[in-house]
JSON list of C-alpha atoms in Angstrom, two decimals:
[
{"chain": "U", "resi": 1, "resn": "MET", "atom": "CA", "xyz": [93.35, 69.31, 77.69]},
{"chain": "U", "resi": 2, "resn": "ILE", "atom": "CA", "xyz": [93.77, 68.25, 81.64]},
{"chain": "U", "resi": 3, "resn": "ALA", "atom": "CA", "xyz": [95.66, 71.61, 82.18]},
{"chain": "U", "resi": 4, "resn": "VAL", "atom": "CA", "xyz": [92.90, 73.24, 80.50]},
{"chain": "U", "resi": 5, "resn": "MET", "atom": "CA", "xyz": [90.07, 71.67, 82.83]},
{"chain": "U", "resi": 6, "resn": "ALA", "atom": "CA", "xyz": [92.51, 71.99, 85.65]},
{"chain": "U", "resi": 7, "resn": "MET", "atom": "CA", "xyz": [92.66, 75.74, 84.86]},
{"chain": "U", "resi": 8, "resn": "SER", "atom": "CA", "xyz": [88.82, 76.26, 84.49]},
{"chain": "U", "resi": 9, "resn": "ALA", "atom": "CA", "xyz": [88.70, 74.15, 87.80]},
{"chain": "U", "resi": 10, "resn": "LEU", "atom": "CA", "xyz": [90.89, 77.02, 89.61]},
{"chain": "U", "resi": 11, "resn": "THR", "atom": "CA", "xyz": [89.05, 79.82, 88.13]},
{"chain": "U", "resi": 12, "resn": "MET", "atom": "CA", "xyz": [85.82, 78.41, 89.38]},
{"chain": "U", "resi": 13, "resn": "SER", "atom": "CA", "xyz": [86.75, 77.53, 92.63]},
{"chain": "U", "resi": 14, "resn": "ALA", "atom": "CA", "xyz": [88.44, 80.95, 93.18]},
{"chain": "U", "resi": 15, "resn": "GLN", "atom": "CA", "xyz": [85.15, 82.80, 92.33]},
{"chain": "U", "resi": 16, "resn": "GLY", "atom": "CA", "xyz": [84.62, 85.67, 94.21]},
{"chain": "U", "resi": 17, "resn": "LYS", "atom": "CA", "xyz": [87.40, 85.39, 96.42]},
{"chain": "U", "resi": 18, "resn": "MET", "atom": "CA", "xyz": [89.86, 87.42, 94.77]},
{"chain": "U", "resi": 19, "resn": "ALA", "atom": "CA", "xyz": [89.76, 91.20, 94.13]},
{"chain": "U", "resi": 20, "resn": "VAL", "atom": "CA", "xyz": [92.07, 94.27, 93.01]},
{"chain": "U", "resi": 21, "resn": "GLY", "atom": "CA", "xyz": [91.80, 97.53, 93.98]},
{"chain": "U", "resi": 22, "resn": "ALA", "atom": "CA", "xyz": [93.77, 101.07, 94.08]},
{"chain": "U", "resi": 23, "resn": "ASN", "atom": "CA", "xyz": [94.09, 103.27, 97.22]},
{"chain": "U", "resi": 24, "resn": "VAL", "atom": "CA", "xyz": [95.13, 106.24, 98.33]},
{"chain": "U", "resi": 25, "resn": "ASN", "atom": "CA", "xyz": [96.85, 106.67, 101.54]},
{"chain": "U", "resi": 26, "resn": "LEU", "atom": "CA", "xyz": [97.76, 109.15, 104.59]},
{"chain": "U", "resi": 27, "resn": "GLY", "atom": "CA", "xyz": [100.51, 108.82, 106.05]},
{"chain": "U", "resi": 28, "resn": "ILE", "atom": "CA", "xyz": [101.51, 109.97, 109.57]},
{"chain": "U", "resi": 29, "resn": "PHE", "atom": "CA", "xyz": [105.38, 109.26, 110.32]},
{"chain": "U", "resi": 30, "resn": "SER", "atom": "CA", "xyz": [107.53, 109.89, 113.27]},
{"chain": "U", "resi": 31, "resn": "ASN", "atom": "CA", "xyz": [110.06, 112.00, 111.52]},
{"chain": "U", "resi": 32, "resn": "SER", "atom": "CA", "xyz": [107.36, 114.98, 111.30]},
{"chain": "U", "resi": 33, "resn": "HIS", "atom": "CA", "xyz": [106.19, 114.00, 107.86]},
{"chain": "U", "resi": 34, "resn": "THR", "atom": "CA", "xyz": [102.54, 113.84, 106.48]},
{"chain": "U", "resi": 35, "resn": "CYS", "atom": "CA", "xyz": [102.44, 112.47, 103.51]},
{"chain": "U", "resi": 36, "resn": "MET", "atom": "CA", "xyz": [99.76, 111.77, 100.49]},
{"chain": "U", "resi": 37, "resn": "GLY", "atom": "CA", "xyz": [100.19, 108.32, 98.61]},
{"chain": "U", "resi": 38, "resn": "PHE", "atom": "CA", "xyz": [98.64, 106.41, 96.31]},
{"chain": "U", "resi": 39, "resn": "GLY", "atom": "CA", "xyz": [98.76, 102.81, 95.15]},
{"chain": "U", "resi": 40, "resn": "ALA", "atom": "CA", "xyz": [97.56, 99.24, 94.01]},
{"chain": "U", "resi": 41, "resn": "LYS", "atom": "CA", "xyz": [96.51, 96.06, 95.84]},
{"chain": "U", "resi": 42, "resn": "PHE", "atom": "CA", "xyz": [95.79, 92.63, 94.88]},
{"chain": "U", "resi": 43, "resn": "GLN", "atom": "CA", "xyz": [93.34, 90.01, 97.60]},
{"chain": "U", "resi": 44, "resn": "TYR", "atom": "CA", "xyz": [92.57, 86.78, 97.97]},
{"chain": "U", "resi": 45, "resn": "GLU", "atom": "CA", "xyz": [90.24, 85.49, 101.02]},
{"chain": "U", "resi": 46, "resn": "PHE", "atom": "CA", "xyz": [91.96, 82.06, 101.67]},
{"chain": "U", "resi": 47, "resn": "ILE", "atom": "CA", "xyz": [89.23, 80.70, 103.98]},
{"chain": "U", "resi": 48, "resn": "GLN", "atom": "CA", "xyz": [86.26, 82.44, 105.33]},
{"chain": "U", "resi": 49, "resn": "ASN", "atom": "CA", "xyz": [87.07, 85.82, 106.52]},
{"chain": "U", "resi": 50, "resn": "LEU", "atom": "CA", "xyz": [90.92, 84.93, 106.23]},
{"chain": "U", "resi": 51, "resn": "ARG", "atom": "CA", "xyz": [92.22, 87.40, 103.61]},
{"chain": "U", "resi": 52, "resn": "GLY", "atom": "CA", "xyz": [95.88, 87.96, 102.20]},
{"chain": "U", "resi": 53, "resn": "GLU", "atom": "CA", "xyz": [96.76, 90.54, 100.31]},
{"chain": "U", "resi": 54, "resn": "ALA", "atom": "CA", "xyz": [100.00, 92.22, 98.37]},
{"chain": "U", "resi": 55, "resn": "GLY", "atom": "CA", "xyz": [100.38, 95.79, 97.69]},
{"chain": "U", "resi": 56, "resn": "PHE", "atom": "CA", "xyz": [102.35, 98.29, 96.45]},
{"chain": "U", "resi": 57, "resn": "GLU", "atom": "CA", "xyz": [102.63, 102.18, 97.62]},
{"chain": "U", "resi": 58, "resn": "TYR", "atom": "CA", "xyz": [104.20, 105.86, 97.11]},
{"chain": "U", "resi": 59, "resn": "TYR", "atom": "CA", "xyz": [104.21, 108.44, 98.86]},
{"chain": "U", "resi": 60, "resn": "THR", "atom": "CA", "xyz": [104.77, 111.61, 97.00]},
{"chain": "U", "resi": 61, "resn": "ASN", "atom": "CA", "xyz": [107.17, 114.16, 97.67]},
{"chain": "U", "resi": 62, "resn": "CYS", "atom": "CA", "xyz": [107.05, 115.29, 101.32]},
{"chain": "U", "resi": 63, "resn": "ASP", "atom": "CA", "xyz": [109.50, 117.94, 102.30]},
{"chain": "U", "resi": 64, "resn": "GLY", "atom": "CA", "xyz": [111.66, 116.98, 99.47]},
{"chain": "U", "resi": 65, "resn": "TRP", "atom": "CA", "xyz": [111.82, 113.00, 100.22]},
{"chain": "U", "resi": 66, "resn": "GLY", "atom": "CA", "xyz": [109.41, 110.18, 99.11]},
{"chain": "U", "resi": 67, "resn": "THR", "atom": "CA", "xyz": [108.83, 106.62, 99.91]},
{"chain": "U", "resi": 68, "resn": "TRP", "atom": "CA", "xyz": [107.69, 103.80, 98.30]},
{"chain": "U", "resi": 69, "resn": "ASP", "atom": "CA", "xyz": [106.61, 100.45, 100.08]},
{"chain": "U", "resi": 70, "resn": "ILE", "atom": "CA", "xyz": [105.58, 96.60, 98.83]},
{"chain": "U", "resi": 71, "resn": "ASN", "atom": "CA", "xyz": [103.20, 95.53, 101.89]},
{"chain": "U", "resi": 72, "resn": "VAL", "atom": "CA", "xyz": [102.32, 91.46, 102.41]},
{"chain": "U", "resi": 73, "resn": "ASN", "atom": "CA", "xyz": [99.72, 91.58, 104.82]},
{"chain": "U", "resi": 74, "resn": "ALA", "atom": "CA", "xyz": [97.03, 89.16, 106.59]},
{"chain": "U", "resi": 75, "resn": "ALA", "atom": "CA", "xyz": [93.21, 89.94, 108.10]},
{"chain": "U", "resi": 76, "resn": "TYR", "atom": "CA", "xyz": [90.97, 88.30, 109.66]},
{"chain": "U", "resi": 77, "resn": "LEU", "atom": "CA", "xyz": [87.73, 89.91, 109.35]},
{"chain": "U", "resi": 78, "resn": "PHE", "atom": "CA", "xyz": [84.74, 89.01, 111.18]},
{"chain": "U", "resi": 79, "resn": "PRO", "atom": "CA", "xyz": [81.51, 89.72, 109.85]},
{"chain": "U", "resi": 80, "resn": "VAL", "atom": "CA", "xyz": [79.98, 93.15, 111.96]},
{"chain": "U", "resi": 81, "resn": "ALA", "atom": "CA", "xyz": [76.91, 93.64, 109.59]},
{"chain": "U", "resi": 82, "resn": "GLU", "atom": "CA", "xyz": [75.57, 91.67, 106.75]},
{"chain": "U", "resi": 83, "resn": "LYS", "atom": "CA", "xyz": [77.79, 93.69, 104.78]},
{"chain": "U", "resi": 84, "resn": "PHE", "atom": "CA", "xyz": [80.62, 95.06, 106.71]},
{"chain": "U", "resi": 85, "resn": "LYS", "atom": "CA", "xyz": [83.56, 93.09, 108.08]},
{"chain": "U", "resi": 86, "resn": "LEU", "atom": "CA", "xyz": [86.22, 94.47, 110.54]},
{"chain": "U", "resi": 87, "resn": "GLY", "atom": "CA", "xyz": [89.37, 92.42, 112.71]},
{"chain": "U", "resi": 88, "resn": "PRO", "atom": "CA", "xyz": [93.17, 92.46, 113.07]},
{"chain": "U", "resi": 89, "resn": "MET", "atom": "CA", "xyz": [95.40, 92.70, 110.43]},
{"chain": "U", "resi": 90, "resn": "ALA", "atom": "CA", "xyz": [99.47, 92.52, 110.52]},
{"chain": "U", "resi": 91, "resn": "GLY", "atom": "CA", "xyz": [102.21, 92.08, 107.86]},
{"chain": "U", "resi": 92, "resn": "LEU", "atom": "CA", "xyz": [105.35, 92.63, 106.59]},
{"chain": "U", "resi": 93, "resn": "THR", "atom": "CA", "xyz": [106.58, 95.43, 104.69]},
{"chain": "U", "resi": 94, "resn": "VAL", "atom": "CA", "xyz": [109.96, 96.74, 102.23]},
{"chain": "U", "resi": 95, "resn": "VAL", "atom": "CA", "xyz": [110.41, 100.82, 102.56]},
{"chain": "U", "resi": 96, "resn": "GLY", "atom": "CA", "xyz": [112.31, 102.60, 100.24]},
{"chain": "U", "resi": 97, "resn": "THR", "atom": "CA", "xyz": [113.09, 106.08, 100.45]},
{"chain": "U", "resi": 98, "resn": "HIS", "atom": "CA", "xyz": [114.65, 108.80, 98.02]},
{"chain": "U", "resi": 99, "resn": "GLY", "atom": "CA", "xyz": [116.10, 112.04, 98.87]},
{"chain": "U", "resi": 100, "resn": "PHE", "atom": "CA", "xyz": [115.77, 112.08, 102.63]},
{"chain": "U", "resi": 101, "resn": "GLU", "atom": "CA", "xyz": [118.83, 110.35, 102.86]},
{"chain": "U", "resi": 102, "resn": "SER", "atom": "CA", "xyz": [120.95, 108.60, 99.66]},
{"chain": "U", "resi": 103, "resn": "ASN", "atom": "CA", "xyz": [119.05, 105.69, 98.76]},
{"chain": "U", "resi": 104, "resn": "VAL", "atom": "CA", "xyz": [117.72, 103.35, 101.71]},
{"chain": "U", "resi": 105, "resn": "THR", "atom": "CA", "xyz": [115.74, 100.29, 101.51]},
{"chain": "U", "resi": 106, "resn": "THR", "atom": "CA", "xyz": [115.03, 98.28, 104.62]},
{"chain": "U", "resi": 107, "resn": "VAL", "atom": "CA", "xyz": [112.16, 95.63, 105.82]},
{"chain": "U", "resi": 108, "resn": "GLY", "atom": "CA", "xyz": [109.82, 96.32, 108.79]},
{"chain": "U", "resi": 109, "resn": "LEU", "atom": "CA", "xyz": [106.55, 95.15, 110.08]},
{"chain": "U", "resi": 110, "resn": "ASN", "atom": "CA", "xyz": [102.78, 96.47, 109.78]},
{"chain": "U", "resi": 111, "resn": "VAL", "atom": "CA", "xyz": [99.97, 96.06, 112.37]},
{"chain": "U", "resi": 112, "resn": "GLY", "atom": "CA", "xyz": [96.83, 97.03, 112.56]},
{"chain": "U", "resi": 113, "resn": "ALA", "atom": "CA", "xyz": [93.00, 96.97, 111.72]},
{"chain": "U", "resi": 114, "resn": "ALA", "atom": "CA", "xyz": [91.25, 96.25, 108.39]},
{"chain": "U", "resi": 115, "resn": "GLY", "atom": "CA", "xyz": [87.63, 96.64, 107.58]},
{"chain": "U", "resi": 116, "resn": "GLU", "atom": "CA", "xyz": [85.52, 96.38, 104.64]},
{"chain": "U", "resi": 117, "resn": "TYR", "atom": "CA", "xyz": [81.77, 97.05, 102.93]},
{"chain": "U", "resi": 118, "resn": "GLN", "atom": "CA", "xyz": [80.78, 94.92, 100.43]},
{"chain": "U", "resi": 119, "resn": "ILE", "atom": "CA", "xyz": [79.10, 97.25, 97.97]},
{"chain": "U", "resi": 120, "resn": "SER", "atom": "CA", "xyz": [77.80, 94.44, 95.57]},
{"chain": "U", "resi": 121, "resn": "ASP", "atom": "CA", "xyz": [79.00, 90.87, 94.48]},
{"chain": "U", "resi": 122, "resn": "SER", "atom": "CA", "xyz": [81.83, 92.78, 92.17]},
{"chain": "U", "resi": 123, "resn": "PHE", "atom": "CA", "xyz": [82.61, 95.76, 94.23]},
{"chain": "U", "resi": 124, "resn": "LYS", "atom": "CA", "xyz": [83.88, 96.60, 97.88]},
{"chain": "U", "resi": 125, "resn": "LEU", "atom": "CA", "xyz": [85.04, 99.39, 100.03]},
{"chain": "U", "resi": 126, "resn": "GLY", "atom": "CA", "xyz": [88.17, 98.76, 102.34]},
{"chain": "U", "resi": 127, "resn": "LEU", "atom": "CA", "xyz": [89.47, 101.33, 104.93]},
{"chain": "U", "resi": 128, "resn": "ASP", "atom": "CA", "xyz": [92.66, 99.71, 107.02]},
{"chain": "U", "resi": 129, "resn": "VAL", "atom": "CA", "xyz": [94.64, 102.08, 109.86]},
{"chain": "U", "resi": 130, "resn": "TYR", "atom": "CA", "xyz": [97.81, 100.32, 110.52]},
{"chain": "U", "resi": 131, "resn": "TYR", "atom": "CA", "xyz": [101.25, 101.26, 112.39]},
{"chain": "U", "resi": 132, "resn": "LYS", "atom": "CA", "xyz": [104.23, 100.90, 109.81]},
{"chain": "U", "resi": 133, "resn": "HIS", "atom": "CA", "xyz": [107.14, 100.37, 111.44]},
{"chain": "U", "resi": 134, "resn": "ALA", "atom": "CA", "xyz": [111.16, 100.15, 109.94]},
{"chain": "U", "resi": 135, "resn": "ARG", "atom": "CA", "xyz": [114.33, 100.73, 111.03]},
{"chain": "U", "resi": 136, "resn": "LYS", "atom": "CA", "xyz": [117.70, 101.30, 109.45]},
{"chain": "U", "resi": 137, "resn": "ASP", "atom": "CA", "xyz": [121.07, 101.45, 111.42]},
{"chain": "U", "resi": 138, "resn": "GLY", "atom": "CA", "xyz": [119.06, 102.28, 114.81]},
{"chain": "U", "resi": 139, "resn": "GLY", "atom": "CA", "xyz": [116.98, 105.57, 113.14]},
{"chain": "U", "resi": 140, "resn": "ASP", "atom": "CA", "xyz": [113.48, 105.51, 112.46]},
{"chain": "U", "resi": 141, "resn": "LEU", "atom": "CA", "xyz": [113.28, 105.01, 108.35]},
{"chain": "U", "resi": 142, "resn": "SER", "atom": "CA", "xyz": [109.35, 104.92, 107.86]},
{"chain": "U", "resi": 143, "resn": "CYS", "atom": "CA", "xyz": [107.39, 104.36, 111.31]},
{"chain": "U", "resi": 144, "resn": "GLY", "atom": "CA", "xyz": [104.06, 106.05, 112.08]},
{"chain": "U", "resi": 145, "resn": "LEU", "atom": "CA", "xyz": [100.57, 105.75, 111.29]},
{"chain": "U", "resi": 146, "resn": "VAL", "atom": "CA", "xyz": [98.93, 105.09, 108.01]},
{"chain": "U", "resi": 147, "resn": "ILE", "atom": "CA", "xyz": [95.28, 105.32, 106.93]},
{"chain": "U", "resi": 148, "resn": "SER", "atom": "CA", "xyz": [94.09, 103.49, 103.65]},
{"chain": "U", "resi": 149, "resn": "ALA", "atom": "CA", "xyz": [91.26, 103.68, 101.99]},
{"chain": "U", "resi": 150, "resn": "THR", "atom": "CA", "xyz": [90.63, 100.93, 99.03]},
{"chain": "U", "resi": 151, "resn": "ALA", "atom": "CA", "xyz": [88.28, 100.34, 96.26]},
{"chain": "U", "resi": 152, "resn": "ALA", "atom": "CA", "xyz": [88.36, 97.15, 94.89]},
{"chain": "U", "resi": 153, "resn": "TYR", "atom": "CA", "xyz": [86.63, 95.06, 92.22]},
{"chain": "U", "resi": 154, "resn": "CYS", "atom": "CA", "xyz": [85.86, 91.18, 93.46]},
{"chain": "U", "resi": 155, "resn": "PHE", "atom": "CA", "xyz": [85.98, 88.46, 90.96]}
]
């Protein structure tokens, strides 16, 4: 009974602070590849305006190679207008490639800006623009600009 009450309290306190969404990405990478990608993410607002997120992205065939990444980012979003927030974003990424070299996995950084527009209490749209930097053995593995558009359900 105590566990049920604790879970109910946790659920009520988190109401409206979480979101799950799908995203479409455009990656403009330093190795002369421009690739389309898609993914999913989970977001959680720790305190007002401070959002953390975890996500997975997969970039489709780019001249014979493909890449996936797992990102953990944090963004501090300043209210700019009634339903619009904008702010800096930074985080870590784990990047894997196949076909470009033999299968390679490495760790890197993300830094950029995040924005979101709250359409309703249950739905928001986001746009993130960030630089992804991941290197392996002194060479670029996945470095470049990423533009990510997200549609998310808030709960």
